[in-house]
Amino acid sequence: MTTFVWDYLREYETERADILDAVETVFSSGRLVLGKSVHGFEREFADFHGARHCVGLDNGTNAIKLALQALGVGPGDEVITVSNTAAPTVVAIDAVGATPVFVDVREEDFLMDTDQVAAAITDRTRCLLPVHLYGQCADMDALKGLAATHGLALLEDCAQAHGARRHGRQAGTFGDAAAYSFYPTKVLGAYGDGGAVITSDEDVARRLCRLRYYGMEERYYVVETPGHNSRLDELQAEILRRKLGRLDSYIEGRRAVARRYAEGLDDTGLVLPRTTPGNEHVYYVYVVRHPERDTIIEALKSRGISLNISYPWPVHTMSGFAHLGYSRGALPVTEALAGEIFSLPMYPSLPREVQDTVISALRDVLAELS
């Protein structure tokens, strides 16, 4: 048996009737692009967060890209973010012509070290882009204060944090806008690509609506400002509407798996995830840390267990971003983590017997290393 980090088939069997009904709803609606399902999901996702607007988009990368554009970020600007993230966060910054500026992450929770942000701000800085990594929020109080003091836009990358909260407040509601991915593995995942931006700023929302539709607003073929073809698919929107109503149960399922891992691995020498005080973690991934990570992963492979690493290569070390000029050692915590972290299987329908197999195998391997 090979154990994978993620699998949707068990969940699909449980939800099959509703998913297929969503397909029928869209195909029999008479409208396949920007119809009732997209507009309904936008309204419901905004309401879920207490935001005024949601704009559905084709994927999470474009959600960040178009949000940056709608916030006025472009060529010559700098955007402060982290390197311990999925590459799309940074790809989106590059795509608008801006320059990513990296700060390190904190040892205790792997989130943006907000104590380093002030020193990274220059007269070219236009936006702060924290990543709510692995399922919990960065220190948004500190970032809101910095953004207000320096007149900066604040955009939240919420691709991994659907339903996460900080001091009772939903992720995505602290900044000027928040970008989401609905890639199938996400806490709220579609059956294909999808994304969205939420905001309570009317002007930002209107710009986003234009940007996702070639730059048009009222009439087809009338471009008011050059845009993109970045619309959320009607079918994915309808599926997301159905799944949004089950989001709380998905989160509780992930937390139940996290609790079993914590109980089963607490005394093994693994560094387990730590929830930052004030945060409510949704465990998009369950990331652990050990200095002999590579040995552990190879030993588990020999037992038929395949695990993932989130992420083995910090973005600033990738050849595609060599032009930014970051040398090895520039972000010491991020670089140390890249050699030690790995992810255990995590999704709400993860069978209990798989959890037991992973826990047992890890305990055996770690005992052999001690």
PDB file of N, CA, C and O in Angstrom, residues 240-276:
ATOM      1  N   LEU A 240     -18.570  24.683  -5.461  1.00  0.00           N
ATOM      2  CA  LEU A 240     -18.088  25.400  -4.277  1.00  0.00           C
ATOM      3  C   LEU A 240     -19.236  25.887  -3.399  1.00  0.00           C
ATOM      4  O   LEU A 240     -19.114  25.909  -2.160  1.00  0.00           O
ATOM      5  N   ARG A 241     -20.339  26.281  -4.002  1.00  0.00           N
ATOM      6  CA  ARG A 241     -21.506  26.686  -3.211  1.00  0.00           C
ATOM      7  C   ARG A 241     -21.960  25.533  -2.317  1.00  0.00           C
ATOM      8  O   ARG A 241     -22.265  25.735  -1.135  1.00  0.00           O
ATOM      9  N   ARG A 242     -22.006  24.340  -2.896  1.00  0.00           N
ATOM     10  CA  ARG A 242     -22.439  23.177  -2.107  1.00  0.00           C
ATOM     11  C   ARG A 242     -21.426  22.880  -0.996  1.00  0.00           C
ATOM     12  O   ARG A 242     -21.801  22.606   0.146  1.00  0.00           O
ATOM     13  N   LYS A 243     -20.149  22.934  -1.343  1.00  0.00           N
ATOM     14  CA  LYS A 243     -19.118  22.573  -0.381  1.00  0.00           C
ATOM     15  C   LYS A 243     -18.918  23.633   0.704  1.00  0.00           C
ATOM     16  O   LYS A 243     -18.493  23.308   1.820  1.00  0.00           O
ATOM     17  N   LEU A 244     -19.226  24.888   0.401  1.00  0.00           N
ATOM     18  CA  LEU A 244     -19.091  25.947   1.400  1.00  0.00           C
ATOM     19  C   LEU A 244     -19.943  25.640   2.629  1.00  0.00           C
ATOM     20  O   LEU A 244     -19.538  25.909   3.766  1.00  0.00           O
ATOM     21  N   GLY A 245     -21.115  25.059   2.407  1.00  0.00           N
ATOM     22  CA  GLY A 245     -21.985  24.691   3.521  1.00  0.00           C
ATOM     23  C   GLY A 245     -21.416  23.577   4.389  1.00  0.00           C
ATOM     24  O   GLY A 245     -21.886  23.359   5.512  1.00  0.00           O
ATOM     25  N   ARG A 246     -20.416  22.877   3.877  1.00  0.00           N
ATOM     26  CA  ARG A 246     -19.782  21.795   4.633  1.00  0.00           C
ATOM     27  C   ARG A 246     -18.387  22.178   5.138  1.00  0.00           C
ATOM     28  O   ARG A 246     -17.669  21.336   5.682  1.00  0.00           O
ATOM     29  N   LEU A 247     -17.999  23.438   4.959  1.00  0.00           N
ATOM     30  CA  LEU A 247     -16.644  23.850   5.309  1.00  0.00           C
ATOM     31  C   LEU A 247     -16.331  23.595   6.777  1.00  0.00           C
ATOM     32  O   LEU A 247     -15.242  23.111   7.117  1.00  0.00           O
ATOM     33  N   ASP A 248     -17.260  23.896   7.663  1.00  0.00           N
ATOM     34  CA  ASP A 248     -17.006  23.679   9.084  1.00  0.00           C
ATOM     35  C   ASP A 248     -16.729  22.205   9.378  1.00  0.00           C
ATOM     36  O   ASP A 248     -15.861  21.882  10.205  1.00  0.00           O
ATOM     37  N   SER A 249     -17.440  21.310   8.704  1.00  0.00           N
ATOM     38  CA  SER A 249     -17.203  19.881   8.935  1.00  0.00           C
ATOM     39  C   SER A 249     -15.862  19.451   8.361  1.00  0.00           C
ATOM     40  O   SER A 249     -15.178  18.587   8.936  1.00  0.00           O
ATOM     41  N   TYR A 250     -15.457  20.034   7.232  1.00  0.00           N
ATOM     42  CA  TYR A 250     -14.125  19.728   6.694  1.00  0.00           C
ATOM     43  C   TYR A 250     -13.037  20.140   7.685  1.00  0.00           C
ATOM     44  O   TYR A 250     -12.064  19.409   7.906  1.00  0.00           O
ATOM     45  N   ILE A 251     -13.205  21.328   8.259  1.00  0.00           N
ATOM     46  CA  ILE A 251     -12.204  21.830   9.197  1.00  0.00           C
ATOM     47  C   ILE A 251     -12.142  20.950  10.441  1.00  0.00           C
ATOM     48  O   ILE A 251     -11.054  20.600  10.923  1.00  0.00           O
ATOM     49  N   GLU A 252     -13.300  20.559  10.951  1.00  0.00           N
ATOM     50  CA  GLU A 252     -13.302  19.701  12.135  1.00  0.00           C
ATOM     51  C   GLU A 252     -12.668  18.354  11.834  1.00  0.00           C
ATOM     52  O   GLU A 252     -11.953  17.784  12.667  1.00  0.00           O
ATOM     53  N   GLY A 253     -12.879  17.853  10.602  1.00  0.00           N
ATOM     54  CA  GLY A 253     -12.237  16.601  10.210  1.00  0.00           C
ATOM     55  C   GLY A 253     -10.721  16.733  10.202  1.00  0.00           C
ATOM     56  O   GLY A 253      -9.997  15.827  10.651  1.00  0.00           O
ATOM     57  N   ARG A 254     -10.222  17.844   9.701  1.00  0.00           N
ATOM     58  CA  ARG A 254      -8.772  18.075   9.694  1.00  0.00           C
ATOM     59  C   ARG A 254      -8.238  18.208  11.118  1.00  0.00           C
ATOM     60  O   ARG A 254      -7.158  17.690  11.437  1.00  0.00           O
ATOM     61  N   ARG A 255      -8.970  18.903  11.958  1.00  0.00           N
ATOM     62  CA  ARG A 255      -8.512  19.059  13.337  1.00  0.00           C
ATOM     63  C   ARG A 255      -8.502  17.727  14.078  1.00  0.00           C
ATOM     64  O   ARG A 255      -7.635  17.484  14.921  1.00  0.00           O
ATOM     65  N   ALA A 256      -9.447  16.851  13.753  1.00  0.00           N
ATOM     66  CA  ALA A 256      -9.469  15.534  14.388  1.00  0.00           C
ATOM     67  C   ALA A 256      -8.236  14.723  13.987  1.00  0.00           C
ATOM     68  O   ALA A 256      -7.625  14.045  14.827  1.00  0.00           O
ATOM     69  N   VAL A 257      -7.855  14.790  12.715  1.00  0.00           N
ATOM     70  CA  VAL A 257      -6.642  14.107  12.267  1.00  0.00           C
ATOM     71  C   VAL A 257      -5.424  14.702  12.967  1.00  0.00           C
ATOM     72  O   VAL A 257      -4.533  13.968  13.433  1.00  0.00           O
ATOM     73  N   ALA A 258      -5.372  16.035  13.070  1.00  0.00           N
ATOM     74  CA  ALA A 258      -4.250  16.701  13.733  1.00  0.00           C
ATOM     75  C   ALA A 258      -4.142  16.265  15.196  1.00  0.00           C
ATOM     76  O   ALA A 258      -3.034  16.058  15.717  1.00  0.00           O
ATOM     77  N   ARG A 259      -5.272  16.125  15.864  1.00  0.00           N
ATOM     78  CA  ARG A 259      -5.244  15.694  17.265  1.00  0.00           C
ATOM     79  C   ARG A 259      -4.675  14.282  17.394  1.00  0.00           C
ATOM     80  O   ARG A 259      -3.892  13.993  18.317  1.00  0.00           O
ATOM     81  N   ARG A 260      -5.040  13.402  16.481  1.00  0.00           N
ATOM     82  CA  ARG A 260      -4.530  12.024  16.539  1.00  0.00           C
ATOM     83  C   ARG A 260      -3.037  11.995  16.275  1.00  0.00           C
ATOM     84  O   ARG A 260      -2.297  11.240  16.915  1.00  0.00           O
ATOM     85  N   TYR A 261      -2.575  12.794  15.329  1.00  0.00           N
ATOM     86  CA  TYR A 261      -1.129  12.872  15.096  1.00  0.00           C
ATOM     87  C   TYR A 261      -0.409  13.389  16.339  1.00  0.00           C
ATOM     88  O   TYR A 261       0.641  12.857  16.730  1.00  0.00           O
ATOM     89  N   ALA A 262      -0.948  14.439  16.935  1.00  0.00           N
ATOM     90  CA  ALA A 262      -0.310  15.026  18.119  1.00  0.00           C
ATOM     91  C   ALA A 262      -0.236  14.012  19.259  1.00  0.00           C
ATOM     92  O   ALA A 262       0.790  13.899  19.947  1.00  0.00           O
ATOM     93  N   GLU A 263      -1.314  13.280  19.465  1.00  0.00           N
ATOM     94  CA  GLU A 263      -1.329  12.268  20.533  1.00  0.00           C
ATOM     95  C   GLU A 263      -0.367  11.124  20.233  1.00  0.00           C
ATOM     96  O   GLU A 263       0.315  10.619  21.132  1.00  0.00           O
ATOM     97  N   GLY A 264      -0.297  10.713  18.970  1.00  0.00           N
ATOM     98  CA  GLY A 264       0.508   9.552  18.618  1.00  0.00           C
ATOM     99  C   GLY A 264       1.984   9.837  18.443  1.00  0.00           C
ATOM    100  O   GLY A 264       2.804   8.914  18.477  1.00  0.00           O
ATOM    101  N   LEU A 265       2.361  11.109  18.240  1.00  0.00           N
ATOM    102  CA  LEU A 265       3.747  11.444  17.925  1.00  0.00           C
ATOM    103  C   LEU A 265       4.383  12.405  18.920  1.00  0.00           C
ATOM    104  O   LEU A 265       5.513  12.846  18.721  1.00  0.00           O
ATOM    105  N   ASP A 266       3.699  12.688  19.996  1.00  0.00           N
ATOM    106  CA  ASP A 266       4.136  13.730  20.931  1.00  0.00           C
ATOM    107  C   ASP A 266       5.508  13.444  21.547  1.00  0.00           C
ATOM    108  O   ASP A 266       6.278  14.358  21.806  1.00  0.00           O
ATOM    109  N   ASP A 267       5.839  12.190  21.756  1.00  0.00           N
ATOM    110  CA  ASP A 267       7.063  11.842  22.482  1.00  0.00           C
ATOM    111  C   ASP A 267       8.150  11.269  21.576  1.00  0.00           C
ATOM    112  O   ASP A 267       9.026  10.536  22.029  1.00  0.00           O
ATOM    113  N   THR A 268       8.119  11.622  20.287  1.00  0.00           N
ATOM    114  CA  THR A 268       9.008  10.971  19.324  1.00  0.00           C
ATOM    115  C   THR A 268      10.237  11.782  18.949  1.00  0.00           C
ATOM    116  O   THR A 268      11.122  11.262  18.265  1.00  0.00           O
ATOM    117  N   GLY A 269      10.294  13.038  19.299  1.00  0.00           N
ATOM    118  CA  GLY A 269      11.389  13.884  18.857  1.00  0.00           C
ATOM    119  C   GLY A 269      11.055  14.721  17.643  1.00  0.00           C
ATOM    120  O   GLY A 269      11.838  15.606  17.262  1.00  0.00           O
ATOM    121  N   LEU A 270       9.925  14.448  17.010  1.00  0.00           N
ATOM    122  CA  LEU A 270       9.462  15.321  15.935  1.00  0.00           C
ATOM    123  C   LEU A 270       9.016  16.655  16.510  1.00  0.00           C
ATOM    124  O   LEU A 270       8.399  16.701  17.583  1.00  0.00           O
ATOM    125  N   VAL A 271       9.299  17.739  15.792  1.00  0.00           N
ATOM    126  CA  VAL A 271       8.725  19.033  16.153  1.00  0.00           C
ATOM    127  C   VAL A 271       7.366  19.111  15.473  1.00  0.00           C
ATOM    128  O   VAL A 271       7.266  19.130  14.244  1.00  0.00           O
ATOM    129  N   LEU A 272       6.317  19.122  16.275  1.00  0.00           N
ATOM    130  CA  LEU A 272       4.952  19.111  15.755  1.00  0.00           C
ATOM    131  C   LEU A 272       4.437  20.535  15.560  1.00  0.00           C
ATOM    132  O   LEU A 272       4.980  21.481  16.139  1.00  0.00           O
ATOM    133  N   PRO A 273       3.386  20.707  14.763  1.00  0.00           N
ATOM    134  CA  PRO A 273       2.858  22.062  14.527  1.00  0.00           C
ATOM    135  C   PRO A 273       2.430  22.741  15.821  1.00  0.00           C
ATOM    136  O   PRO A 273       1.858  22.108  16.711  1.00  0.00           O
ATOM    137  N   ARG A 274       2.727  24.020  15.879  1.00  0.00           N
ATOM    138  CA  ARG A 274       2.329  24.819  17.029  1.00  0.00           C
ATOM    139  C   ARG A 274       1.319  25.861  16.577  1.00  0.00           C
ATOM    140  O   ARG A 274       1.556  26.595  15.613  1.00  0.00           O
ATOM    141  N   THR A 275       0.196  25.914  17.279  1.00  0.00           N
ATOM    142  CA  THR A 275      -0.796  26.935  16.982  1.00  0.00           C
ATOM    143  C   THR A 275      -0.445  28.204  17.759  1.00  0.00           C
ATOM    144  O   THR A 275      -0.349  28.183  18.989  1.00  0.00           O
ATOM    145  N   THR A 276      -0.247  29.294  17.041  1.00  0.00           N
ATOM    146  CA  THR A 276       0.112  30.563  17.662  1.00  0.00           C
ATOM    147  C   THR A 276      -1.047  31.056  18.525  1.00  0.00           C
ATOM    148  O   THR A 276      -2.208  30.976  18.114  1.00  0.00           O
TER     149      THR A 276
END
